[in-house]
Coordinates of C-alpha atoms in Angstrom, one line a residue:
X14 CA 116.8 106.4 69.0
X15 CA 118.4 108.8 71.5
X16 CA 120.1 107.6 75.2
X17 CA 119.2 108.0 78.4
X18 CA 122.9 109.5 78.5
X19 CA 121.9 112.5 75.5
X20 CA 119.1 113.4 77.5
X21 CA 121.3 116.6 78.4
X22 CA 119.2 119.9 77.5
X23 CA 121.1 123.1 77.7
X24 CA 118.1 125.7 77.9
X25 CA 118.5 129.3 77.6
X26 CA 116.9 130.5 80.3
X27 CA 119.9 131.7 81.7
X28 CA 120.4 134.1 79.6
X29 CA 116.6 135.4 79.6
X30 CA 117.2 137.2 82.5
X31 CA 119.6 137.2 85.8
X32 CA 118.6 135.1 89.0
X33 CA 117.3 137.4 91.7
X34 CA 118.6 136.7 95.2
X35 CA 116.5 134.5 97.8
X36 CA 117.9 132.8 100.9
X37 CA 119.4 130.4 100.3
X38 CA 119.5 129.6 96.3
X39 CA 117.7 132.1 94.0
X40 CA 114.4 131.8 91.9
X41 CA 114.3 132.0 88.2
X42 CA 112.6 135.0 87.8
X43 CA 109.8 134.2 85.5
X44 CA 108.6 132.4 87.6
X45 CA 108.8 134.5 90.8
X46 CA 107.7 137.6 89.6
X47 CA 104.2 135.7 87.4
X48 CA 101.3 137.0 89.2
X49 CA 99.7 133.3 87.7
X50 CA 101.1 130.4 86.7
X51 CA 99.7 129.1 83.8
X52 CA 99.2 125.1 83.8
X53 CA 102.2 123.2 81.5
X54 CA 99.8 119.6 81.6
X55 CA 98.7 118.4 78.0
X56 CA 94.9 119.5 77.1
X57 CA 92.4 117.7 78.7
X58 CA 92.1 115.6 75.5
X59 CA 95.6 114.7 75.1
X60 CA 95.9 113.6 78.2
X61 CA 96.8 109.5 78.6
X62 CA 94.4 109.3 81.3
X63 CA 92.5 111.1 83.6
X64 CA 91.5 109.6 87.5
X65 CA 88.7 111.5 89.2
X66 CA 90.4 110.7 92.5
X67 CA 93.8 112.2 91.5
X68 CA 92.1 115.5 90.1
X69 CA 90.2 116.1 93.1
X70 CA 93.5 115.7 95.0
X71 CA 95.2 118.6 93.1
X72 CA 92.2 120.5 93.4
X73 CA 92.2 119.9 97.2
X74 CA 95.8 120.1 98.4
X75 CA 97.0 123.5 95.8
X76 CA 94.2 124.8 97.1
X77 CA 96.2 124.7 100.7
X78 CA 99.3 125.5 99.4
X79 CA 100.2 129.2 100.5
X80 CA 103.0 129.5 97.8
X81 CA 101.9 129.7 94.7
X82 CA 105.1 128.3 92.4
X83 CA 105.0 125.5 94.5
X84 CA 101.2 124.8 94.1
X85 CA 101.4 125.4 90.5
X86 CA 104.8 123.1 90.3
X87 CA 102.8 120.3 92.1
X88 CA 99.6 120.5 89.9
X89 CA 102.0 120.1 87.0
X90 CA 104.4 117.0 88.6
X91 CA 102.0 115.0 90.6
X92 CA 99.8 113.9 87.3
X93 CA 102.3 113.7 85.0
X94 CA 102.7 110.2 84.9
X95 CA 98.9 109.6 84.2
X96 CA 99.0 112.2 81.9
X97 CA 102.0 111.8 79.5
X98 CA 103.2 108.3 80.0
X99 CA 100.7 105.4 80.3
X100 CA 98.9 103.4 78.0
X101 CA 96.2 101.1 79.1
X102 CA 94.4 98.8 77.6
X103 CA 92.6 95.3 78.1
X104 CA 94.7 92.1 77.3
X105 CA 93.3 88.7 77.3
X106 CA 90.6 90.2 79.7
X107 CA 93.1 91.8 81.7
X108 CA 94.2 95.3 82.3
X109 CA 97.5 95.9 80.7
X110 CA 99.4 98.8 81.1
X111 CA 102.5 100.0 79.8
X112 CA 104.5 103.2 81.3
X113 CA 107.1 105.1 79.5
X114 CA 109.9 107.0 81.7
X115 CA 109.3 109.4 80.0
X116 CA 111.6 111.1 77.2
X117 CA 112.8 107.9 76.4
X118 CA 109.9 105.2 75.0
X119 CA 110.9 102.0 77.3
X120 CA 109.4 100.5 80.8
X121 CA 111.9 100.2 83.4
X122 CA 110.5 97.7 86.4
X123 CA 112.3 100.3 88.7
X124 CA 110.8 103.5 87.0
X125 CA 107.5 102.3 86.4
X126 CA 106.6 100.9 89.9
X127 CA 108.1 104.1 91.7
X128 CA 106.0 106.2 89.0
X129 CA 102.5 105.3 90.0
X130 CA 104.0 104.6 93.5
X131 CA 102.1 107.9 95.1
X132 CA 98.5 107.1 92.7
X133 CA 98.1 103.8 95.5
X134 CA 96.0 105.5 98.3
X135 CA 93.7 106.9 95.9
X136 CA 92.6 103.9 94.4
X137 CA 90.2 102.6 96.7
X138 CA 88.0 105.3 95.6
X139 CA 88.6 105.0 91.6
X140 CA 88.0 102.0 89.8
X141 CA 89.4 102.9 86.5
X142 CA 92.8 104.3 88.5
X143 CA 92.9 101.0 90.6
X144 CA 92.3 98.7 87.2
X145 CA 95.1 101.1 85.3
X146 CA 96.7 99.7 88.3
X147 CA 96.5 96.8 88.2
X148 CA 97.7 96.3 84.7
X149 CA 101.4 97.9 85.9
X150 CA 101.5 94.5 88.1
X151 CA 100.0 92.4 85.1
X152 CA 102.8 93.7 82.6
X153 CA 105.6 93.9 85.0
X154 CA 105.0 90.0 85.5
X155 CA 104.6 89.6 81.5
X156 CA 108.5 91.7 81.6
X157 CA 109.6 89.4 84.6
X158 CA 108.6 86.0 82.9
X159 CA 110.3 87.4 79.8
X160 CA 113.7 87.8 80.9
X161 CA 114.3 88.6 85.1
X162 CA 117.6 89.5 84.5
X163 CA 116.5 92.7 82.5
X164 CA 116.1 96.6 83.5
X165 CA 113.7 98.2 80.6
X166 CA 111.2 96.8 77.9
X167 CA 110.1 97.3 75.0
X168 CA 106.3 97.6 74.5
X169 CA 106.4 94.3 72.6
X170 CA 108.6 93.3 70.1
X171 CA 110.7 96.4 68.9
X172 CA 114.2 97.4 67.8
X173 CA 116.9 98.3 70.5
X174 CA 119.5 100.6 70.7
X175 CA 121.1 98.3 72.8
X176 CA 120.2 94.9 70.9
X177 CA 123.6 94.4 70.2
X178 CA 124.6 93.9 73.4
X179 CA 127.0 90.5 74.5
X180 CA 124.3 89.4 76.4
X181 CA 120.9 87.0 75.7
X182 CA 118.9 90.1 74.3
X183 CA 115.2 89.2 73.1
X184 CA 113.4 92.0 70.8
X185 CA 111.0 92.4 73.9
X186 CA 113.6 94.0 75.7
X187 CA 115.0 97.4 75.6
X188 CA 118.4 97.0 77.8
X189 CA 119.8 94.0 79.8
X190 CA 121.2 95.2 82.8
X191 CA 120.7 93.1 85.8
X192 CA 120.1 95.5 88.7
X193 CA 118.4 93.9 92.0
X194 CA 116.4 96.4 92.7
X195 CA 114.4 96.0 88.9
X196 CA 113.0 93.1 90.9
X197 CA 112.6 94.5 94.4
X198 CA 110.0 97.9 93.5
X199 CA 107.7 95.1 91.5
X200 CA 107.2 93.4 94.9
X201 CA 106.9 96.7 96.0
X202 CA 104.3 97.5 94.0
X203 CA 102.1 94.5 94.7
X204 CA 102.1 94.5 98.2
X205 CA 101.7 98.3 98.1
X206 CA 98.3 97.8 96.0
X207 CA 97.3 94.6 98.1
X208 CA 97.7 97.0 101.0
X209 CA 95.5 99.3 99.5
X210 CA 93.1 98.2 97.7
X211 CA 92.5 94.8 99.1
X212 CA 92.5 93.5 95.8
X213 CA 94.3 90.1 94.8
X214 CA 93.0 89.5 90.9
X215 CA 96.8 90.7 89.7
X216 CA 98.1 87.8 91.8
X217 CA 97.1 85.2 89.7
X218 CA 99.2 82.1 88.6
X219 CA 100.9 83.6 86.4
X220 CA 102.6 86.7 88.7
X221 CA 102.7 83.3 91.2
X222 CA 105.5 81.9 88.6
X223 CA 107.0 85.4 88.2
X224 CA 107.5 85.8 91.8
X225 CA 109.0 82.1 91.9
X226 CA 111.7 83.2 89.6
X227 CA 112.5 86.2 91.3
X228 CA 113.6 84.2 94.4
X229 CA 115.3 81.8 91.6
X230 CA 116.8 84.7 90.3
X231 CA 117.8 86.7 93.8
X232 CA 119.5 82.6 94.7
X233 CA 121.4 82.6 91.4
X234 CA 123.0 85.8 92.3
X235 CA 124.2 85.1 95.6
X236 CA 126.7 83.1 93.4
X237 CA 127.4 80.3 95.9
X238 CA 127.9 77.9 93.3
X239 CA 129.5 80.2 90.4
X240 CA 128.7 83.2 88.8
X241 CA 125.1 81.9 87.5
X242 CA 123.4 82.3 83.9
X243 CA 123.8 86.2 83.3
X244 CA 126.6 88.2 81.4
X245 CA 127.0 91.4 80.1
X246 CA 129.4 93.3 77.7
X247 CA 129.0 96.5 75.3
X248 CA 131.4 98.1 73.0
X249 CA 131.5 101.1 74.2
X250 CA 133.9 104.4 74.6
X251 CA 132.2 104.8 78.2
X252 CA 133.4 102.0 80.9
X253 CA 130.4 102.3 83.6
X254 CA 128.3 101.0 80.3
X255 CA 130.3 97.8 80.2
X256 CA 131.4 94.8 82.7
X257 CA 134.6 93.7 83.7
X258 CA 135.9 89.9 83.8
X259 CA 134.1 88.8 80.8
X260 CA 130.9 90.1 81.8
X261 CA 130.1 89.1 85.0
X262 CA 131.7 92.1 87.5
X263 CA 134.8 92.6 89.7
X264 CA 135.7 89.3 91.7
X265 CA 133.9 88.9 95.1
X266 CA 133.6 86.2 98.0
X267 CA 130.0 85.1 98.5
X268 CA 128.5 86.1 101.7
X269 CA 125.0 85.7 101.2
X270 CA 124.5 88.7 99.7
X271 CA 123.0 89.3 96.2
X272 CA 125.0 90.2 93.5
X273 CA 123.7 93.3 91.4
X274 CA 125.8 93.6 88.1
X275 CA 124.5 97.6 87.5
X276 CA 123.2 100.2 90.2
X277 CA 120.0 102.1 89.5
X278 CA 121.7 104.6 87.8
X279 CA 122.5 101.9 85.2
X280 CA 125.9 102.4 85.4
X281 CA 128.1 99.1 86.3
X282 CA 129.0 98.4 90.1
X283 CA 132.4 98.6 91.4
X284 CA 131.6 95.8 93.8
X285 CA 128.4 93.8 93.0
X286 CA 127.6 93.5 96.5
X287 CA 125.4 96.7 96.2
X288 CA 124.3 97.0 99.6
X289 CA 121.0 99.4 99.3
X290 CA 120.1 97.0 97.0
X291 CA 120.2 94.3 98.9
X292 CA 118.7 96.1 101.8
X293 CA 115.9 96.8 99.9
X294 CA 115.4 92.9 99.1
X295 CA 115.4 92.0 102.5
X296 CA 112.1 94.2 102.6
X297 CA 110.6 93.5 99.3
X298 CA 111.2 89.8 100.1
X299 CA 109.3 90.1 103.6
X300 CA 106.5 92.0 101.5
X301 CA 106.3 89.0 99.3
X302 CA 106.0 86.3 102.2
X303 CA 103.2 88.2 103.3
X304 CA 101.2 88.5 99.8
X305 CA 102.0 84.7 99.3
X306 CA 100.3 83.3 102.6
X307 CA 97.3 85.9 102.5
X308 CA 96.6 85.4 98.8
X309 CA 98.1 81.7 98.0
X310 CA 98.1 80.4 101.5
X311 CA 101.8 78.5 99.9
X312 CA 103.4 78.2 103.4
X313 CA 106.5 76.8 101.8
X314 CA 107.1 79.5 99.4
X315 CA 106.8 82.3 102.2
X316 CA 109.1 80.7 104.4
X317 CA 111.8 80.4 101.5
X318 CA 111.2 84.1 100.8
X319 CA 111.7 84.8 104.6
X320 CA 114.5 82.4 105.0
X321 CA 116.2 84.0 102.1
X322 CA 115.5 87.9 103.1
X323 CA 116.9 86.5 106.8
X324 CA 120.3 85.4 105.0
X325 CA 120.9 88.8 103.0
X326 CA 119.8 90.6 105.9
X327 CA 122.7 89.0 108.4
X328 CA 125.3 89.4 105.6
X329 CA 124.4 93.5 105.3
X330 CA 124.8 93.7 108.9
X331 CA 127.9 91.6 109.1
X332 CA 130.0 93.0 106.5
X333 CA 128.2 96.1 105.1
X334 CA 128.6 98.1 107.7
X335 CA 131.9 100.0 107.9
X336 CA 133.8 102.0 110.0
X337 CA 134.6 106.2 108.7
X338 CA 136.6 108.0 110.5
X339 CA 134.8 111.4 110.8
X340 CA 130.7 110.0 110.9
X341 CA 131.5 106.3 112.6
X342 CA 129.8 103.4 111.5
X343 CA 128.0 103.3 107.9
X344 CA 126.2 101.7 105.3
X345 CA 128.8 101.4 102.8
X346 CA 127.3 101.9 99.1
X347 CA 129.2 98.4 98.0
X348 CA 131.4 95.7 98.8
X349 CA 133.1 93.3 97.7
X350 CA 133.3 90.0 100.6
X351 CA 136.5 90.1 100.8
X352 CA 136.4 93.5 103.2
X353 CA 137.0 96.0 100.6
X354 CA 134.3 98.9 100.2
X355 CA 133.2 102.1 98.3
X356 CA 131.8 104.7 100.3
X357 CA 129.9 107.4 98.2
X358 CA 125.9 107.8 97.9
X359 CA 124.3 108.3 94.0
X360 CA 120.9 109.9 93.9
X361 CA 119.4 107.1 91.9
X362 CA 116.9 105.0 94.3
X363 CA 117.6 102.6 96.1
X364 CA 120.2 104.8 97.9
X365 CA 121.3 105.0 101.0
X366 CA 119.8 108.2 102.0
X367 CA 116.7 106.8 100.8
X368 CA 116.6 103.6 103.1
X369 CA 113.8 104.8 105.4
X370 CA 111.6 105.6 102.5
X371 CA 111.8 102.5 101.1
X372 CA 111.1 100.4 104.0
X373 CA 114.6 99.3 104.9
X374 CA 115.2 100.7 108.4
X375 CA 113.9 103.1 110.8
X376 CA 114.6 106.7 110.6
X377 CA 116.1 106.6 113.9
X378 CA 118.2 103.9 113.3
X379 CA 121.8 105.4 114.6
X380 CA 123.9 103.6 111.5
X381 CA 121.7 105.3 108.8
X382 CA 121.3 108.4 110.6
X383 CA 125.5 108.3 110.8
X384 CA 125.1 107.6 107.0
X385 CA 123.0 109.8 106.1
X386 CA 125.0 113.1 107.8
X387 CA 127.9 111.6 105.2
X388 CA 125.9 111.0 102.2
X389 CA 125.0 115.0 103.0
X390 CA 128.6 116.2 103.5
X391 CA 131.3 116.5 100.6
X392 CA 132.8 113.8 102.1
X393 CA 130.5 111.6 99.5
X394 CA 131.8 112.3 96.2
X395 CA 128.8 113.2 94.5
X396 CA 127.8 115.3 96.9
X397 CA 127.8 118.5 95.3
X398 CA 126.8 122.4 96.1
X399 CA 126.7 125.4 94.3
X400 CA 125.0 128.5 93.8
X401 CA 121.9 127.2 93.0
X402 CA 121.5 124.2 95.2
X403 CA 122.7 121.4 96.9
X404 CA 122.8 117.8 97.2
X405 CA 123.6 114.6 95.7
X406 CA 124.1 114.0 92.5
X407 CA 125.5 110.2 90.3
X408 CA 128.5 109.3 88.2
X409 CA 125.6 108.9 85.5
X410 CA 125.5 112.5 84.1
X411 CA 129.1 113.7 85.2
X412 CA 130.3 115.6 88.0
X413 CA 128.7 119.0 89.7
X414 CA 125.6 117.5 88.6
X415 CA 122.2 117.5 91.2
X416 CA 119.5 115.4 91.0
X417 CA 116.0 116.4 91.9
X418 CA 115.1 113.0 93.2
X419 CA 117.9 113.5 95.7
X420 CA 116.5 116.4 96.7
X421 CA 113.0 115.2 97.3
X422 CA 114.7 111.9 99.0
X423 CA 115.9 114.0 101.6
X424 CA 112.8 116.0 102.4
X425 CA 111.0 112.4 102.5
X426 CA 114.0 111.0 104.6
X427 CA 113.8 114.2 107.0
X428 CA 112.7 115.0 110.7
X429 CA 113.4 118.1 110.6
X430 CA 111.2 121.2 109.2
X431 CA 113.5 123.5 108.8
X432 CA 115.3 120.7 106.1
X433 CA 112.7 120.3 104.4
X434 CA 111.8 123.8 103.8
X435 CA 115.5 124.1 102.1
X436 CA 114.8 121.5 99.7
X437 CA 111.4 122.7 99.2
X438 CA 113.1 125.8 98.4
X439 CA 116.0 124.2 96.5
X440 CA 112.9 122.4 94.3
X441 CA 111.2 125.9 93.7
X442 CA 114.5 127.3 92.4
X443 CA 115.7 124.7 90.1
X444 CA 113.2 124.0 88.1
X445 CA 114.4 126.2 85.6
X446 CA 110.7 127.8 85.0
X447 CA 109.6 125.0 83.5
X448 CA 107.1 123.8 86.0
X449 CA 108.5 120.6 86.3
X450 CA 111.3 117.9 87.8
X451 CA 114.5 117.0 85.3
X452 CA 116.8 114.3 86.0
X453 CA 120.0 116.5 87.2
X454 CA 120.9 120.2 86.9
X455 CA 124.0 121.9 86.9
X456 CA 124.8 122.9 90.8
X457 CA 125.4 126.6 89.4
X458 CA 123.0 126.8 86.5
X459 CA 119.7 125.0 86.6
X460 CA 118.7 126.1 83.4
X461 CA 121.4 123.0 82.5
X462 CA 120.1 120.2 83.1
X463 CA 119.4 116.6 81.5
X464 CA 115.5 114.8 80.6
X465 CA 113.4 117.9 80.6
X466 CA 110.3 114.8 81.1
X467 CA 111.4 112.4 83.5
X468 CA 107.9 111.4 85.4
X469 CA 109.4 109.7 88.1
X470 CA 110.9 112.9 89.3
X471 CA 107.6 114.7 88.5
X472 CA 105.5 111.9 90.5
X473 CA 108.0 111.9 93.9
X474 CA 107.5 115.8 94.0
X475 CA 103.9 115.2 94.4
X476 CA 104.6 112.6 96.7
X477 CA 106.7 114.4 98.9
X478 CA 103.6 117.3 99.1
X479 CA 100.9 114.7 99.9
X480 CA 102.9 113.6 102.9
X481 CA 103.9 117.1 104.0
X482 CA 99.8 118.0 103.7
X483 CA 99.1 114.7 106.1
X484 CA 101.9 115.1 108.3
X485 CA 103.2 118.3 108.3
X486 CA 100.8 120.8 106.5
X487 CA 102.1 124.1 108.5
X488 CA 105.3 123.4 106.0
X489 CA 102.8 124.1 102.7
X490 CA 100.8 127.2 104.6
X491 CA 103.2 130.1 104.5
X492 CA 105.2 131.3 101.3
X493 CA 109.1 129.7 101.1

């Protein structure tokens, strides 16, 4: 079975034809000059399945869209999820439903949540899409009872690539790697859907017990009494794949934060006090106080979730935030307790450019707008630019390497129209023709790039035009 990491598809449309010149990245030209764009979704039939709500939305909002690559590129990303990745079903009377990443046949918690993230506001109107729905929630708590500690399932039982891992595999999972925020978009998720929907039969005892061991799970990891339960090691030639000192990461002093063994790249941490990480827990964890005393009226529980989201949250602003000397105080990426840090920003969500998105802090806020200007500069490492784009790509794939979701992060993460009408045209010219979102491309050659189907990429680019059509739909009227 291949990697996530030999997802790397060198195309040749670089050599089909050269780039033509348009301020301030090119366009492939196959795509510029096409008088019509010819839909890249599956048939009708082959489609995993189809939402009345979500169709009418295409229909609706390319219709407004004066540019026509970037109409055609959202009718292809937005459904791509619900059209190549999901499988739903009824189990035990229950909707159950499993979502693929994509090119590789697993079910992160991370991927899957932020997947059908953008479907929520539709399904008040669309019973089938709010019960496909609701079987995410009721197979992420199956995953979570399974094993907390783990990133990516399997869709039952099934053989790993990764099963001989040093760590307490379990042929339901796919990989092991304890990452906070693999717990943090499931709460996510279910407050997002209680929110919208009003709905609460997902939150029954059972995702009750889940949610009690992600607290257990989130208290284990502040490590205040040892290193707790989990361990990981892999023989392997590539060291961000593996864990130093037996397993359980670089030494740190506990400070109340929560240690997070792997980032949401999956690569391993420098310092497991991964700080968007935790910054997203102190907001999944409020989310979750509030579902448990509308839904379960469990007083107790709530406060503990509240008490414990307090605790991280006073540690991040204690020790988190660091002094640089060109953009002042910052969100470091991660530290360590004893008042070491890494400064850098990776695409891969939770990031630090992403923390308004997600909830964590106002846009406003003058440390993250200080951090964002340096997760944007070439003073963060994996910042990169080149002839074809810019912005921030992840140790993951290698250096001079983009990533579309960083891309759409900073449109989302943007006041600014001008901004967001580069990255809109960044997205239309690094697509490679294709139609669709990839993982990363090279900064001077786009037609290199890595997953040519990751859905989570697809799904954010049709989030990022929904909110542009509600908010700022002069942006989507004139041609980029």
């Amino acid at each position: 079975m291949p990697t996530r990491r030999e997802f790397l598809t060198t195309t040749s449309l670089a050599g089909a034809a050269a780039l033509l010149p348009a301020a301030p990245f090119p366009l492939f030209p196959d795509a510029a000059q096409s008088s019509a764009f010819v839909s890249r979704r599956p048939p009708l039939a082959q489609r995993k399945f189809v939402s009345p709500a979500v169709e009418q939305t295409i229909a609706a909002v390319a219709a407004a869209i004066a540019d026509a690559e970037l109409a055609w590129m959202f009718e292809n990303c937005f459904p791509n999820t619900l059209d190549t990745t999901v499988a739903f079903r009824q189990q035990n009377g229950k909707p159950d439903t499993f979502v693929l990443t994509g090119d590789i046949p697993a079910m992160w918690l991370r991927d899957s949540s932020a997947q059908v993230w953008p479907y929520l506001p539709l399904a008040a109107r669309d019973d089938a899409l709010r019960a496909l729905l609701a079987g995410v929630i009721n197979r992420q708590t199956q995953c979570i009872l399974i094993d907390p500690y783990a990133n990516a399932f399997n869709d039952g039982p099934a053989a790993s690539p990764w099963q001989n891992d040093l760590t307490d595999m379990k042929p339901e999972l796919h990989e092991r790697k304890w990452e906070i925020d693999s717990l943090c978009y499931p709460l996510r998720l279910a407050h997002g859907f209680w929110r919208a929907t009003g709905e609460t039969a997902p939150f029954d005892e059972a995702w009750r017990h889940a949610m009690a061991l992600v607290v257990r799970t989130f208290k284990e990891q502040q490590r205040w009494h040892g290193p707790g339960p989990y361990k990981f090691q892999r023989r392997t030639p590539v060291a961000s794949d593996t864990v130093p000192l037996g397993g359980y990461g670089n030494a740190t002093r506990p400070n109340g934060m929560i240690h997070s063994i792997f980032r949401p790249s999956d690569d391993a941490c420098l310092y497991p006090l991964f700080v968007p990480g935790n910054m997203f827990a102190v907001t999944a964890l409020q989310q979750l106080a509030e579902l448990i005393d509308a839904v379960h009226h469990d007083a107790a529980f709530a406060g503990e979730c509240r008490a414990l989201a307090a605790q991280v949250q006073q540690a991040v602003q204690r020790e988190a935030v660091v002094a640089h000397p060109k953009f002042g105080r910052i969100f470091a990426y991660e530290i360590d307790g004893f008042g070491n840090s890494v400064c850098m920003d990776d695409a891969n969500l939770p990031s630090l450019l992403a923390l308004p998105y997600l909830g964590c802090c106002a846009l406003t806020d003058a440390v993250y707008q200080n951090t964002r200007r340096f997760a944007l500069s070439e003073d963060n490492p994996y910042f990169h630019r080149g002839a074809a784009a810019e912005g921030i790509g992840s140790p993951h794939v290698g250096l001079g390497m983009i990533w579309h979701l960083s891309v759409i992060v900073r449109a989302l993460t943007s006041a600014s129209d001008a901004e967001i009408r580069l990255c809109l045209r960044m997205l239309k010219a690094t697509h490679a023709g294709t139609g669709f979102m990839h993982e990363s491309f090279q900064r001077d050659d786009p037609a290199t790039f890595t997953r040519p189907w990751f859905a989570w990429a697809n799904t954010l680019l049709g989030e990022l035009i929904l909110k542009l059509q509600a908010e700022r739909p002069q942006l989507l009227h004139d041609r980029l």
